[in-house]
PDB file of C-alpha atoms in Angstrom:
ATOM      1  CA  MET A   1     124.385  93.319 129.428  1.00 50.00           C
ATOM      2  CA  SER A   2     123.189  95.946 126.940  1.00 55.00           C
ATOM      3  CA  GLU A   3     122.114  99.422 127.726  1.00 76.00           C
ATOM      4  CA  ASN A   4     119.683 100.014 125.630  1.00 85.00           C
ATOM      5  CA  PRO A   5     117.436  96.783 125.396  1.00 94.00           C
ATOM      6  CA  LYS A   6     115.349  95.927 123.314  1.00 96.00           C
ATOM      7  CA  LYS A   7     111.562  96.811 123.973  1.00 97.00           C
ATOM      8  CA  THR A   8     108.280  95.872 122.506  1.00 98.00           C
ATOM      9  CA  TYR A   9     105.944  98.322 120.635  1.00 98.00           C
ATOM     10  CA  TYR A  10     103.103  98.631 117.662  1.00 98.00           C
ATOM     11  CA  ILE A  11     103.195 100.108 114.847  1.00 97.00           C
ATOM     12  CA  SER A  12     100.529 101.396 112.086  1.00 96.00           C
ATOM     13  CA  VAL A  13     101.949 101.523 108.969  1.00 95.00           C
ATOM     14  CA  ALA A  14      99.206 103.746 107.628  1.00 92.00           C
ATOM     15  CA  SER A  15      99.554 106.166 109.872  1.00 93.00           C
ATOM     16  CA  GLY A  16     102.424 106.426 111.257  1.00 94.00           C
ATOM     17  CA  GLU A  17     102.358 105.790 114.950  1.00 95.00           C
ATOM     18  CA  ILE A  18     104.703 103.988 116.812  1.00 97.00           C
ATOM     19  CA  SER A  19     102.931 103.019 120.751  1.00 97.00           C
ATOM     20  CA  GLN A  20     104.147 100.475 123.963  1.00 96.00           C
ATOM     21  CA  SER A  21     100.597 100.511 124.182  1.00 96.00           C
ATOM     22  CA  ARG A  22      98.925  97.189 122.146  1.00 94.00           C
ATOM     23  CA  GLU A  23      95.625  98.902 123.138  1.00 94.00           C
ATOM     24  CA  ALA A  24      96.223 102.749 123.257  1.00 89.00           C
ATOM     25  CA  SER A  25      95.114 102.532 118.997  1.00 90.00           C
ATOM     26  CA  PRO A  26      94.850 100.214 116.183  1.00 93.00           C
ATOM     27  CA  TRP A  27      97.873  98.053 115.201  1.00 96.00           C
ATOM     28  CA  ASP A  28      98.621  96.163 112.526  1.00 95.00           C
ATOM     29  CA  PHE A  29     102.769  94.951 114.007  1.00 97.00           C
ATOM     30  CA  GLN A  30     104.132  93.918 116.860  1.00 98.00           C
ATOM     31  CA  ILE A  31     108.188  94.726 116.897  1.00 98.00           C
ATOM     32  CA  SER A  32     111.351  94.406 119.324  1.00 98.00           C
ATOM     33  CA  ALA A  33     113.364  96.848 118.884  1.00 98.00           C
ATOM     34  CA  ASN A  34     115.754  99.229 120.866  1.00 97.00           C
ATOM     35  CA  ASP A  35     115.843 103.229 121.358  1.00 96.00           C
ATOM     36  CA  GLU A  36     117.807 104.046 118.064  1.00 97.00           C
ATOM     37  CA  GLU A  37     115.593 101.077 116.589  1.00 97.00           C
ATOM     38  CA  ILE A  38     112.339 103.671 117.518  1.00 97.00           C
ATOM     39  CA  THR A  39     114.316 106.382 116.329  1.00 97.00           C
ATOM     40  CA  GLU A  40     114.836 105.042 112.610  1.00 97.00           C
ATOM     41  CA  LEU A  41     111.578 103.948 112.255  1.00 97.00           C
ATOM     42  CA  ARG A  42     110.300 107.706 113.212  1.00 96.00           C
ATOM     43  CA  GLU A  43     112.166 109.124 110.514  1.00 95.00           C
ATOM     44  CA  TYR A  44     111.211 107.361 107.761  1.00 95.00           C
ATOM     45  CA  PHE A  45     107.232 108.008 109.068  1.00 94.00           C
ATOM     46  CA  ASP A  46     108.434 111.471 109.229  1.00 92.00           C
ATOM     47  CA  GLN A  47     109.574 111.652 106.064  1.00 90.00           C
ATOM     48  CA  ILE A  48     107.033 109.411 104.260  1.00 88.00           C
ATOM     49  CA  HIS A  49     104.537 112.576 105.904  1.00 84.00           C
ATOM     50  CA  SER A  50     106.789 115.517 104.395  1.00 83.00           C
ATOM     51  CA  SER A  51     106.701 113.767 101.573  1.00 73.00           C
ATOM     52  CA  SER A  52     102.998 113.246 101.164  1.00 58.00           C
ATOM     53  CA  TRP A  53     102.448 116.762 102.135  1.00 52.00           C
ATOM     54  CA  GLN A  54     104.226 117.790  98.651  1.00 56.00           C
ATOM     55  CA  ASN A  55     102.692 115.228  96.867  1.00 57.00           C
ATOM     56  CA  PHE A  56      99.310 117.364  97.844  1.00 54.00           C
ATOM     57  CA  PHE A  57     100.861 120.133  96.579  1.00 51.00           C
ATOM     58  CA  ARG A  58     102.554 118.506  93.565  1.00 53.00           C
ATOM     59  CA  ALA A  59      98.445 116.765  93.246  1.00 56.00           C
ATOM     60  CA  HIS A  60      97.108 120.613  92.380  1.00 52.00           C
ATOM     61  CA  VAL A  61      98.932 121.252  89.058  1.00 58.00           C
ATOM     62  CA  PRO A  62      98.354 119.309  86.451  1.00 61.00           C
ATOM     63  CA  TYR A  63     101.089 119.425  84.144  1.00 58.00           C
ATOM     64  CA  ILE A  64     103.330 116.680  86.384  1.00 55.00           C
ATOM     65  CA  GLN A  65     101.932 113.282  85.688  1.00 58.00           C
ATOM     66  CA  TYR A  66     102.103 111.391  88.716  1.00 55.00           C
ATOM     67  CA  HIS A  67     104.664 108.483  87.421  1.00 57.00           C
ATOM     68  CA  TYR A  68     107.068 111.516  86.754  1.00 57.00           C
ATOM     69  CA  ASP A  69     106.697 112.810  89.816  1.00 57.00           C
ATOM     70  CA  LYS A  70     110.300 112.477  92.402  1.00 62.00           C
ATOM     71  CA  GLU A  71     107.896 113.512  95.765  1.00 59.00           C
ATOM     72  CA  ASN A  72     105.414 109.733  94.799  1.00 69.00           C
ATOM     73  CA  ASP A  73     108.754 107.457  94.039  1.00 75.00           C
ATOM     74  CA  ALA A  74     110.201 108.965  97.676  1.00 79.00           C
ATOM     75  CA  ILE A  75     107.017 107.848  99.530  1.00 82.00           C
ATOM     76  CA  ASP A  76     107.667 104.852  97.610  1.00 86.00           C
ATOM     77  CA  ALA A  77     110.856 103.587  99.164  1.00 88.00           C
ATOM     78  CA  LEU A  78     110.297 105.182 102.285  1.00 92.00           C
ATOM     79  CA  THR A  79     107.830 102.651 102.504  1.00 92.00           C
ATOM     80  CA  LYS A  80     109.287  99.706 100.983  1.00 93.00           C
ATOM     81  CA  LYS A  81     111.892 100.701 104.284  1.00 95.00           C
ATOM     82  CA  VAL A  82     109.472 100.812 106.448  1.00 96.00           C
ATOM     83  CA  TYR A  83     108.339  97.604 105.747  1.00 96.00           C
ATOM     84  CA  GLU A  84     111.806  96.389 105.357  1.00 96.00           C
ATOM     85  CA  PHE A  85     112.125  97.488 109.052  1.00 97.00           C
ATOM     86  CA  ILE A  86     109.877  95.695 110.501  1.00 97.00           C
ATOM     87  CA  TYR A  87     110.364  92.271 108.831  1.00 97.00           C
ATOM     88  CA  LYS A  88     113.671  92.885 110.110  1.00 97.00           C
ATOM     89  CA  HIS A  89     112.382  93.644 114.595  1.00 98.00           C
ATOM     90  CA  GLY A  90     108.382  92.092 113.719  1.00 97.00           C
ATOM     91  CA  ASP A  91     107.637  89.122 115.139  1.00 97.00           C
ATOM     92  CA  GLU A  92     106.612  85.897 113.579  1.00 97.00           C
ATOM     93  CA  GLU A  93     102.737  87.313 112.769  1.00 97.00           C
ATOM     94  CA  ALA A  94     104.586  90.901 111.319  1.00 97.00           C
ATOM     95  CA  ARG A  95     107.551  88.404 109.053  1.00 96.00           C
ATOM     96  CA  LYS A  96     104.576  85.927 107.877  1.00 95.00           C
ATOM     97  CA  HIS A  97     102.463  89.526 106.700  1.00 95.00           C
ATOM     98  CA  ILE A  98     104.634  91.058 104.591  1.00 95.00           C
ATOM     99  CA  ALA A  99     106.349  88.513 103.702  1.00 93.00           C
ATOM    100  CA  SER A 100     103.154  87.972 101.672  1.00 94.00           C
ATOM    101  CA  MET A 101     102.653  91.196 100.711  1.00 90.00           C
ATOM    102  CA  GLY A 102     105.369  89.742  98.296  1.00 87.00           C
ATOM    103  CA  LEU A 103     107.942  92.484  99.479  1.00 76.00           C
ATOM    104  CA  MET A 104     111.663  90.436 100.633  1.00 73.00           C
ATOM    105  CA  HIS A 105     112.713  88.788  97.897  1.00 63.00           C
ATOM    106  CA  ASN A 106     115.460  88.911  99.283  1.00 56.00           C
ATOM    107  CA  GLN A 107     115.013  88.658 102.767  1.00 49.00           C
ATOM    108  CA  GLU A 108     114.386  84.292 103.315  1.00 45.00           C
TER     109      GLU A 108
END
């Protein structure tokens, strides 16, 4: 018997919310994960939030262009990790939706 069983969670990627309640707030994806896996996902969302603040401050420095912005690259990479995580732990509907976004070329 597993000491750390998987539970159902509801994920909102845009807001970075992770909830065990289907009705608590709007959600995009349903996943099944254990405590350690949810901690990993929470860390991705925390890093995105931190990088977003860095981008906010960078946006007020007009001589740094968007495509030379390492914080923006970090957000893009972290967002891809979030979708890969959801694809791996998500229900069939979540996997189909993420596959339809063209993000999981090597996962099928």
